[in-house]
Tab-separated table of C-alpha atoms in Angstrom:
chain	number	residue	atom	x	y	z
O	18	ASP	CA	86.607	84.366	66.916
O	19	ALA	CA	89.388	86.880	66.455
O	20	GLY	CA	89.690	87.974	62.831
O	21	ILE	CA	92.999	86.336	61.927
O	22	THR	CA	93.635	84.810	58.521
O	23	GLN	CA	96.764	82.919	57.614
O	24	SER	CA	97.774	82.106	54.055
O	25	PRO	CA	98.586	79.738	52.599
O	26	ARG	CA	97.116	77.134	54.961
O	27	HIS	CA	99.167	74.362	53.368
O	28	LYS	CA	102.336	74.506	51.325
O	29	VAL	CA	104.844	71.986	50.044
O	30	THR	CA	108.114	73.325	48.752
O	31	GLU	CA	111.639	72.213	48.003
O	32	THR	CA	114.826	72.855	49.922
O	33	GLY	CA	116.438	76.132	48.986
O	34	THR	CA	113.318	77.915	47.757
O	35	PRO	CA	112.011	81.108	49.373
O	36	VAL	CA	108.674	80.959	51.166
O	37	THR	CA	106.473	83.725	52.549
O	38	LEU	CA	103.623	83.163	54.970
O	39	ARG	CA	101.083	85.886	55.531
O	40	CYS	CA	99.070	86.789	58.595
O	41	HIS	CA	96.212	89.226	58.188
O	42	GLN	CA	94.146	90.587	61.097
O	43	THR	CA	91.006	92.680	61.165
O	44	GLU	CA	91.153	93.482	64.902
O	45	ASN	CA	93.547	96.431	64.667
O	46	HIS	CA	95.663	94.884	67.425
O	47	ARG	CA	99.094	96.378	67.863
O	48	TYR	CA	101.044	93.232	68.712
O	49	MET	CA	101.580	90.316	66.347
O	50	TYR	CA	103.609	87.127	66.750
O	51	TRP	CA	104.825	84.177	64.713
O	52	TYR	CA	105.196	80.811	66.462
O	53	ARG	CA	106.106	77.389	65.141
O	54	GLN	CA	104.746	74.147	66.544
O	55	ASP	CA	106.670	70.898	66.392
O	56	PRO	CA	105.921	67.540	68.027
O	57	GLY	CA	107.344	67.386	71.535
O	58	HIS	CA	108.306	71.079	71.582
O	59	GLY	CA	105.061	72.898	72.032
O	60	LEU	CA	105.037	76.328	70.419
O	61	ARG	CA	108.174	78.438	70.111
O	62	LEU	CA	108.340	82.124	69.280
O	63	ILE	CA	110.063	83.041	66.006
O	64	HIS	CA	109.556	86.810	65.697
O	65	TYR	CA	107.151	89.394	67.000
O	66	SER	CA	106.042	92.912	66.158
O	67	TYR	CA	105.023	95.766	68.426
O	68	GLY	CA	103.971	98.152	65.702
O	69	VAL	CA	104.334	99.002	62.038
O	70	LYS	CA	107.958	98.491	61.047
O	71	ASP	CA	108.819	97.498	64.643
O	72	THR	CA	109.883	93.875	64.952
O	73	ASP	CA	112.194	91.781	67.084
O	74	LYS	CA	113.560	88.265	67.330
O	75	GLY	CA	112.152	85.453	69.377
O	76	GLU	CA	113.594	82.198	70.627
O	77	VAL	CA	114.074	80.471	67.231
O	78	SER	CA	114.615	83.280	64.714
O	79	ASP	CA	117.553	81.870	62.718
O	80	GLY	CA	116.604	81.380	59.057
O	81	TYR	CA	113.523	83.596	59.299
O	82	SER	CA	112.786	87.239	58.614
O	83	VAL	CA	109.621	89.276	59.091
O	84	SER	CA	108.084	92.475	57.881
O	85	ARG	CA	105.169	94.602	58.949
O	86	SER	CA	104.340	97.466	56.624
O	87	LYS	CA	100.713	97.778	57.754
O	88	THR	CA	98.996	97.211	61.080
O	89	GLU	CA	96.946	94.379	59.673
O	90	ASP	CA	99.660	92.343	57.939
O	91	PHE	CA	102.641	90.462	59.353
O	92	LEU	CA	104.750	88.465	56.900
O	93	LEU	CA	107.117	85.623	57.759
O	94	THR	CA	109.785	84.807	55.158
O	95	LEU	CA	112.043	81.809	54.887
O	96	GLU	CA	114.775	83.059	52.569
O	97	SER	CA	115.985	79.556	51.693
O	98	ALA	CA	113.807	76.836	53.146
O	99	THR	CA	115.393	73.818	54.840
O	100	SER	CA	113.868	70.517	55.932
O	101	SER	CA	114.228	71.575	59.582
O	102	GLN	CA	111.706	74.324	58.887
O	103	THR	CA	108.997	71.795	58.170
O	104	SER	CA	106.462	72.735	60.809
O	105	VAL	CA	103.099	74.270	61.527
O	106	TYR	CA	103.312	78.042	61.785
O	107	PHE	CA	100.891	80.049	63.879
O	108	CYS	CA	100.261	83.748	63.879
O	109	ALA	CA	98.955	85.340	67.066
O	110	ILE	CA	97.779	88.810	68.012
O	111	SER	CA	97.205	90.702	71.229
O	112	GLU	CA	95.676	94.056	71.920
O	113	SER	CA	97.805	94.930	74.903
O	114	VAL	CA	100.666	93.614	76.952
O	115	ARG	CA	99.372	94.618	80.355
O	116	GLU	CA	100.027	91.982	82.979
O	117	ASN	CA	96.402	91.260	83.684
O	118	THR	CA	95.345	91.006	80.106
O	119	GLY	CA	97.400	90.706	76.957
O	120	GLU	CA	95.502	87.581	75.999
O	121	LEU	CA	96.786	85.979	72.831
O	122	PHE	CA	94.494	85.025	69.951
O	123	PHE	CA	95.727	82.568	67.360
O	124	GLY	CA	95.150	81.951	63.689
O	125	GLU	CA	94.444	78.463	62.370
O	126	GLY	CA	97.985	77.769	61.288
O	127	SER	CA	99.957	77.215	58.097
O	128	ARG	CA	101.377	73.759	57.551
O	129	LEU	CA	104.684	73.917	55.669
O	130	THR	CA	106.497	70.882	54.315
O	131	VAL	CA	110.013	71.302	52.944
O	132	LEU	CA	111.184	68.357	50.829
J	14	LYS	CA	115.973	79.262	81.328
J	15	GLN	CA	112.229	78.929	81.758
J	16	GLU	CA	110.886	75.486	80.938
J	17	VAL	CA	107.282	74.336	80.991
J	18	THR	CA	106.337	70.687	81.418
J	19	GLN	CA	102.927	69.086	81.096
J	20	ILE	CA	102.063	65.712	82.545
J	21	PRO	CA	100.613	63.434	81.368
J	22	ALA	CA	101.340	63.729	77.643
J	23	ALA	CA	98.136	61.853	76.870
J	24	LEU	CA	95.053	60.905	78.821
J	25	SER	CA	92.006	58.793	77.983
J	26	VAL	CA	88.988	58.859	80.280
J	27	PRO	CA	85.330	57.789	80.164
J	28	GLU	CA	82.694	60.435	79.848
J	29	GLY	CA	81.577	62.008	83.111
J	30	GLU	CA	84.882	61.794	84.942
J	31	ASN	CA	86.415	64.772	86.674
J	32	LEU	CA	90.017	65.163	85.631
J	33	VAL	CA	93.126	67.193	86.343
J	34	LEU	CA	95.802	68.273	83.906
J	35	ASN	CA	99.137	69.357	85.302
J	36	CYS	CA	101.567	72.057	84.268
J	37	SER	CA	104.864	72.890	85.931
J	38	PHE	CA	107.353	75.656	85.233
J	39	THR	CA	110.902	76.134	86.433
J	40	ASP	CA	111.041	79.890	87.082
J	41	SER	CA	108.423	81.566	89.256
J	42	ALA	CA	109.122	84.999	87.744
J	43	ILE	CA	106.023	85.167	85.580
J	44	TYR	CA	103.381	87.759	84.779
J	45	ASN	CA	100.666	85.237	84.102
J	46	LEU	CA	99.853	81.697	83.005
J	47	GLN	CA	97.423	80.839	80.251
J	48	TRP	CA	95.644	77.599	79.376
J	49	PHE	CA	94.757	76.923	75.746
J	50	ARG	CA	92.764	74.299	73.909
J	51	GLN	CA	93.804	73.045	70.461
J	52	ASP	CA	91.597	70.902	68.248
J	53	PRO	CA	93.249	68.801	65.506
J	54	GLY	CA	94.316	70.942	62.576
J	55	LYS	CA	93.175	74.110	64.291
J	56	GLY	CA	94.679	77.046	66.095
J	57	LEU	CA	94.745	77.615	69.829
J	58	THR	CA	91.789	78.904	71.777
J	59	SER	CA	92.422	80.672	75.059
J	60	LEU	CA	90.543	79.062	77.953
J	61	LEU	CA	91.761	80.809	81.086
J	62	LEU	CA	94.368	83.405	81.999
J	63	ILE	CA	95.607	83.581	85.599
J	64	GLN	CA	97.550	86.611	86.708
J	65	SER	CA	100.582	86.045	88.916
J	66	SER	CA	98.734	87.552	91.879
J	67	GLN	CA	95.759	85.216	91.502
J	68	ARG	CA	95.279	81.694	92.820
J	69	GLU	CA	92.601	80.473	90.440
J	70	GLN	CA	90.224	81.256	87.616
J	71	THR	CA	86.983	79.565	86.659
J	72	SER	CA	85.018	79.355	83.447
J	73	GLY	CA	82.061	77.000	83.330
J	74	ARG	CA	83.281	73.457	83.978
J	75	LEU	CA	86.913	74.563	83.923
J	76	ASN	CA	88.929	75.668	86.906
J	77	ALA	CA	92.595	76.583	86.737
J	78	SER	CA	94.789	77.084	89.776
J	79	LEU	CA	98.198	78.648	90.099
J	80	ASP	CA	100.838	78.116	92.783
J	81	LYS	CA	103.585	80.398	91.614
J	82	SER	CA	105.985	79.652	94.437
J	83	SER	CA	106.027	75.943	93.652
J	84	GLY	CA	105.879	76.464	89.884
J	85	ARG	CA	102.641	74.561	89.343
J	86	SER	CA	99.287	75.007	87.722
J	87	THR	CA	96.410	72.594	87.312
J	88	LEU	CA	93.449	72.619	84.974
J	89	TYR	CA	90.438	70.884	86.452
J	90	ILE	CA	87.697	69.739	84.073
J	91	ALA	CA	84.459	68.724	85.747
J	92	ALA	CA	82.090	66.137	84.308
J	93	SER	CA	84.109	65.566	81.154
J	94	GLN	CA	82.334	65.210	77.801
J	95	PRO	CA	83.437	63.793	74.417
J	96	GLY	CA	83.490	67.383	73.138
J	97	ASP	CA	86.316	68.113	75.572
J	98	SER	CA	88.621	65.879	73.534
J	99	ALA	CA	91.488	68.058	72.382
J	100	THR	CA	95.052	68.975	73.256
J	101	TYR	CA	95.434	71.322	76.208
J	102	LEU	CA	98.468	73.553	76.421
J	103	CYS	CA	99.690	75.771	79.186
J	104	ALA	CA	101.972	78.735	78.673
J	105	VAL	CA	103.691	81.197	80.967
J	106	ARG	CA	104.615	84.777	80.266
J	107	PRO	CA	107.987	85.326	81.928
J	108	THR	CA	108.814	88.662	83.475
J	109	PHE	CA	111.971	88.748	81.360
J	110	SER	CA	109.703	89.127	78.348
J	111	GLY	CA	109.511	92.780	79.225
J	112	GLY	CA	106.464	94.406	77.742
J	113	TYR	CA	105.695	91.693	75.241
J	114	ASN	CA	103.641	88.522	75.153
J	115	LYS	CA	106.551	86.156	74.580
J	116	LEU	CA	104.994	83.006	75.937
J	117	ILE	CA	106.813	79.800	76.849
J	118	PHE	CA	104.651	76.781	76.066
J	119	GLY	CA	104.455	73.259	77.349
J	120	ALA	CA	104.153	70.420	74.840
J	121	GLY	CA	100.538	69.804	75.783
J	122	THR	CA	98.320	67.042	77.117
J	123	ARG	CA	96.248	65.176	74.525
J	124	LEU	CA	92.880	64.349	76.076
J	125	ALA	CA	90.414	61.785	74.756
J	126	VAL	CA	87.011	61.476	76.418
J	127	HIS	CA	85.135	58.400	75.235
J	128	PRO	CA	81.391	57.817	75.571
């Protein structure tokens, strides 16, 4: 298994509070991603990173920010959580983005409930 | 806009059956297609990755095919076992993703194999 740890694994919070989810990897992979998974939608990309301090938006980035100060850590922040952000959040990593490889490895997810 | 559809949404079969899961995508401009397995409460595990130039990939009892021109992929599971029970997701990496692994996922097929 790829060395990916997400924390916290479960969190319940109230509307309007800030929340930070952490993804830590021990694989030294360059590329890191945050996805959210909702029933009927599959997984959707929130933000991704292609190096330390290099990040960009994905398909559903509104209401989220990210930071990557070290290769191994990728943080996802909800500045002011809303009920629509109740979801399961997955971190993923990949070593390369070459066409024939670039396989994604996923963490076990962080389940967030916003009341 | 690239869309990925998986049919059926759920499938229940007796042990030992050979089965086919379907995945379709609307835009043939892809680098590759990946099949994942997800167990309840867990992250995604990569099963097979098919490059756009390939027709199929095999791993043990699993065989995935790709027909890029028609926008279809199938995952064939031979001699199904109760341990195969999980949700299976397919995802494409569009060429518009540039150099990054910005996958577009289907909603998945939930498979139950009963003894």
